[in-house]
XYZ file of C-alpha atoms in Angstrom:
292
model
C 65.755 143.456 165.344
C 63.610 141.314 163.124
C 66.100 142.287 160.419
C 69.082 140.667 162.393
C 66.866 137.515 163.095
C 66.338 137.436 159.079
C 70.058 137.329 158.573
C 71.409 135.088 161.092
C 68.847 132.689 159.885
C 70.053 132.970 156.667
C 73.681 132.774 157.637
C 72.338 129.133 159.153
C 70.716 127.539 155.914
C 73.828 128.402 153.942
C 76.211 126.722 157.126
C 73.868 123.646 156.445
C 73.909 124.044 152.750
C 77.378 123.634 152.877
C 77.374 120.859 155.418
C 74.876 118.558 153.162
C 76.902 119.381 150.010
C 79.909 117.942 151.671
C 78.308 115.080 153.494
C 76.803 113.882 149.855
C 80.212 114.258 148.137
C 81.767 112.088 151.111
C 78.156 109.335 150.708
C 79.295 109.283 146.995
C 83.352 108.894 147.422
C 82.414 106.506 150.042
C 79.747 104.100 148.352
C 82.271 103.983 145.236
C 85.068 102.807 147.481
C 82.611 100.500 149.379
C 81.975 98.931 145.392
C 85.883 98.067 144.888
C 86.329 96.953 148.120
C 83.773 94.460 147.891
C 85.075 93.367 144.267
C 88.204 92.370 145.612
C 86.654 91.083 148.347
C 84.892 88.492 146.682
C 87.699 87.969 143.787
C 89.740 87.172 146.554
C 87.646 83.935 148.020
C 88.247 81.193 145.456
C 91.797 81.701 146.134
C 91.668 81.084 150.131
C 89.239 78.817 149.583
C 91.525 76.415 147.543
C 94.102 77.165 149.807
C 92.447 75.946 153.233
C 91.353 73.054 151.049
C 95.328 71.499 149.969
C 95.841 72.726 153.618
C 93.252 70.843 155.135
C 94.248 67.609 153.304
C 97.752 68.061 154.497
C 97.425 68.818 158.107
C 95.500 66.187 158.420
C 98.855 64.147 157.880
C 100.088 65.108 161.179
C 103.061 66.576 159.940
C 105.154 69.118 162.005
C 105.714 72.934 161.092
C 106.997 75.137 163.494
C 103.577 77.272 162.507
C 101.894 74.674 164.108
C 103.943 74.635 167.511
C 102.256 75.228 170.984
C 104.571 77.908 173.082
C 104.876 79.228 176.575
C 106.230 82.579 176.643
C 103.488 84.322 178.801
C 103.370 87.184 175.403
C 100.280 87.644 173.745
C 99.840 89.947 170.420
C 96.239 90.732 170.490
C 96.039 92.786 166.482
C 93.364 94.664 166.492
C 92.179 96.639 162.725
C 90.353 99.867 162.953
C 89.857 102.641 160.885
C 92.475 105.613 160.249
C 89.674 108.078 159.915
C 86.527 109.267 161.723
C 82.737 109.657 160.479
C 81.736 106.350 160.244
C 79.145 105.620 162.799
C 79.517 102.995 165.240
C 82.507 101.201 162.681
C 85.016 101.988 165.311
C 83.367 101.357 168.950
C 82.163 97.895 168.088
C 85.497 96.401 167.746
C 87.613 98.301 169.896
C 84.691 97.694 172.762
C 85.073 93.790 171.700
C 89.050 93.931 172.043
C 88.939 95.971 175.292
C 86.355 93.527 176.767
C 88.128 90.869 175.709
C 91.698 92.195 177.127
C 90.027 92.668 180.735
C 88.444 88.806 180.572
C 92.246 87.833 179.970
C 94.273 90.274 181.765
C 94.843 87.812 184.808
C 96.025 84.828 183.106
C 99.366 85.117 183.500
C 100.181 86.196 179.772
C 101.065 89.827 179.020
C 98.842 91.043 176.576
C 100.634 93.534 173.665
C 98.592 95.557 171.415
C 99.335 95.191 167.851
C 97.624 98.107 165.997
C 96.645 98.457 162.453
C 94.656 101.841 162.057
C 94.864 105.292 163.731
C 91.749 105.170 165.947
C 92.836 102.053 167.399
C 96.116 103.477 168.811
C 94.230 106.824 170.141
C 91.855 104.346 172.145
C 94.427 101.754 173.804
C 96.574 104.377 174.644
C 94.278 106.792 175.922
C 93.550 103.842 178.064
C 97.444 102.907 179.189
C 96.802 99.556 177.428
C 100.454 98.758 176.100
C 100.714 99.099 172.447
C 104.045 98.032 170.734
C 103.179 98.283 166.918
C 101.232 101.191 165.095
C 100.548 100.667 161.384
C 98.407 104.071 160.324
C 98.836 104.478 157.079
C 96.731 102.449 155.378
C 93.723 104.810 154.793
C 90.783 101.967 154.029
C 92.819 100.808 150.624
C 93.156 97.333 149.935
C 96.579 97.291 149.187
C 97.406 93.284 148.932
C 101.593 94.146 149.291
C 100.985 96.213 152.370
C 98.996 93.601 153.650
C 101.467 90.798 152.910
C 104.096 92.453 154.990
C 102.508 92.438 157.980
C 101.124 89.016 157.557
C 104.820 88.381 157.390
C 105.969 91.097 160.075
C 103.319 88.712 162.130
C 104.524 85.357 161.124
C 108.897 86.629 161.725
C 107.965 87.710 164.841
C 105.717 84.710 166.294
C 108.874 81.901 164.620
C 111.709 84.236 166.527
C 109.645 83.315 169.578
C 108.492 87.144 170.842
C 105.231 85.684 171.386
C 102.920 82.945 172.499
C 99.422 83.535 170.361
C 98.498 86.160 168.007
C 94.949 86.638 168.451
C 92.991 89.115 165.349
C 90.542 91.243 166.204
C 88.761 92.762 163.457
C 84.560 93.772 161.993
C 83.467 90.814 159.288
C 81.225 93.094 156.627
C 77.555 91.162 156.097
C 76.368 93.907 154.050
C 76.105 97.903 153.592
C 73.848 98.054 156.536
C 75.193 95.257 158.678
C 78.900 94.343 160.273
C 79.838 92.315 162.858
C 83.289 92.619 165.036
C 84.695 89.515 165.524
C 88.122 87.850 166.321
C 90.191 84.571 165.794
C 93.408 83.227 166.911
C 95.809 83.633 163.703
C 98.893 81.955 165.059
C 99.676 79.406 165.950
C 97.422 77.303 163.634
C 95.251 74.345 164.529
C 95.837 71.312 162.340
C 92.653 71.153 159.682
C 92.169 74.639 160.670
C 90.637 75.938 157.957
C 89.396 79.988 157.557
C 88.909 80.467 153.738
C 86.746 84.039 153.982
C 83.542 84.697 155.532
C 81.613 82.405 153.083
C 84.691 79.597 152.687
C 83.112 76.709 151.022
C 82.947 73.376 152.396
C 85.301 71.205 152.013
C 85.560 67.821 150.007
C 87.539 64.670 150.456
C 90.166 64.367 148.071
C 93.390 62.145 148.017
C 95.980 64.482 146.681
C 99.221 63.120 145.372
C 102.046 65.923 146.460
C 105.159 66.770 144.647
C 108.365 66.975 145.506
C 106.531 66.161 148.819
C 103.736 66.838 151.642
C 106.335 68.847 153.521
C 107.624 70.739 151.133
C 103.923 71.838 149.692
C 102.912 72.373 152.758
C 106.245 74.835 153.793
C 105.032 76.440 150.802
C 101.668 77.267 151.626
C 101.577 77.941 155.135
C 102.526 81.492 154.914
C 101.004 81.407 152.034
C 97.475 81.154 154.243
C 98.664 83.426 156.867
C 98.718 86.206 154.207
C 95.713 85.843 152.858
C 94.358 85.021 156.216
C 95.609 88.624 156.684
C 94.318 89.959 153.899
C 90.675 88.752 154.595
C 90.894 90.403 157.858
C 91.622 93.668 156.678
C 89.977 93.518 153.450
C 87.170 92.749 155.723
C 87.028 95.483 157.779
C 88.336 97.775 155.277
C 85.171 96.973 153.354
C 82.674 97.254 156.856
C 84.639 100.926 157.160
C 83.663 101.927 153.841
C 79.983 100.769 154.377
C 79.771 102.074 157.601
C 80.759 105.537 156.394
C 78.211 105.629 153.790
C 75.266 105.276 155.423
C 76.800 107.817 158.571
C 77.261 109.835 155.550
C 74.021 109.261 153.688
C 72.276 109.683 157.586
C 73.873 112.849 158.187
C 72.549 114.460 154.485
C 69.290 113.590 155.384
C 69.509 115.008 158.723
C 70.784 118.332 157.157
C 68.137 118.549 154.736
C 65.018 118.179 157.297
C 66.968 121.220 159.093
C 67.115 123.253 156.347
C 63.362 122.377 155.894
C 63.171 123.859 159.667
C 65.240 126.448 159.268
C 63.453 128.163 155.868
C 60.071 126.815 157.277
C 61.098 129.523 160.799
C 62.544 132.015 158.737
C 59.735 132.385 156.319
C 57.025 132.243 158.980
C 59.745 135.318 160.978
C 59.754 137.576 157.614
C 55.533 137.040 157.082
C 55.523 138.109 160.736
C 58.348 140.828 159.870
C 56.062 141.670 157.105
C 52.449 142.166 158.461
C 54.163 144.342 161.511
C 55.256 146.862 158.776
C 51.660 146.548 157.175
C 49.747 147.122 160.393
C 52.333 149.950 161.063
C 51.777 151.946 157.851
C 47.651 151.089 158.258
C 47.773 152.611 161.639
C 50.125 155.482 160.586
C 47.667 156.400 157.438
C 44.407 156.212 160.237
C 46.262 158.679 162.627
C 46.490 161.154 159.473
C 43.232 160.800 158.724
């Protein structure tokens, strides 16, 4: 009996064994995708912040772009950005709880709201919920992949100028750091004149009298979807990098977790075999004292 105790604890510590071993591979695999995510991250925020800053100095020109242009179609896109895989944490409920919240506040406003999904666990939760979802983009697997991003910052932008929808509103978590992120969401189309979104940390902006060539229309043509992508691409890259972060410390959590229960578990089964072993002690002792 004691014997089959000893084993099945033993079959336990190696279960966990195996468990921490594969937790720490997925904390290291994680925490060295977390590093390039953030490099590009932060590469990336000169650039929009330049951008927002010619684009603030031409909006502020009044001049018209069909970007720009107010519509009444009663159709929303609401994009929401989640994560294709599992095991990290809380990565996943704070946005889609945010979105969902947010769909309810606005669900009797007279615009039909469309889900717009970028990530696999997104589309599991809206439809498990019978929220409409049109578009499913699930194969993006936490890479920032600045192509893939561009064409559905354009997908986005074709489908708001052929007049499907009203608004495209972005839902998606802004990373603070390894330990911290923070779901948020913005309206990405149709832009605000001197609307300016540069990055998390965009810098402020100066006054500067820019002379434009061949013109201020044509420039700006030129960088409006321009900004849209890399409005995009923050927005991903964003949460991309809040995934990543998220999933190392889950990860880095759940090795520390296994190891105080493999603690527990040798710490049980060495205090079972001492027990195991001072029964067969006071056995043979009591055996030699009845021969005596």
């Amino acid at each position: 009996m004691v014997a089959a105790s000893l084993k099945e604890l033993d079959r336990r510590i190696r279960s966990v064994k195996n468990t921490q071993q594969i937790t720490r591979a997925m904390k290291m695999v994680a925490a060295a995708k977390l590093r390039r995510a953030q490099d590009k991250l932060i590469a990336a925020r000169p650039y929009g912040g330049k951008l927002e800053e010619l684009l603030d100095g031409l909006t502020g020109t009044q001049i018209d772009h069909p970007l720009f242009e107010e519509r009444n179609l009663r159709r929303r896109f609401v994009v929401v950005i989640s994560s294709d895989k599992g095991l990290c944490g809380s990565y996943n409920a704070g946005v889609l709880r945010q979105t969902e919240d947010w769909l309810k506040a606005h669900d009797d406003d007279g615009v039909e709201n469309v889900i717009y999904v970028v990530g696999r666990k997104a589309n599991d939760f809206f439809k498990r919920r019978q929220w409409k979802v049109e578009t499913v983009i699930d194969d993006l697997g936490g890479v920032i992949d600045v192509p893939r991003f561009n064409q559905i910052a354009d997908d986005l932008m074709h489908r708001f100028l052929k007049d499907e929808v009203q608004e495209i509103r972005i839902f998606y978590t802004r990373f603070v750091s390894t330990l911290r992120y923070e779901p948020t969401h913005a309206t990405l189309l149709p832009l605000k004149p001197a609307e300016s979104d540069g990055g998390a940390t965009a810098p402020v902006r100066k006054s500067v009298d820019f002379l434009y060539e061949p013109s201020a229309e044509a420039v700006l043509a030129a960088l409006l979807p321009k900004s849209i992508r890399n409005r995009v691409f923050n927005a991903i890259a964003e949460a991309a990098t809040s995934e990543h972060g998220a999933r190392m410390t889950s990860m880095g959590a759940a090795t520390e977790n296994a190891g105080k229960m493999i603690d527990s578990l040798t710490l049980f089964r060495n205090r079972a075999r001492q027990s195991a072993i001072t029964q067969e002690i006071s056995e043979i002792v009591g055996g030699a004292n009845a021969l005596a």
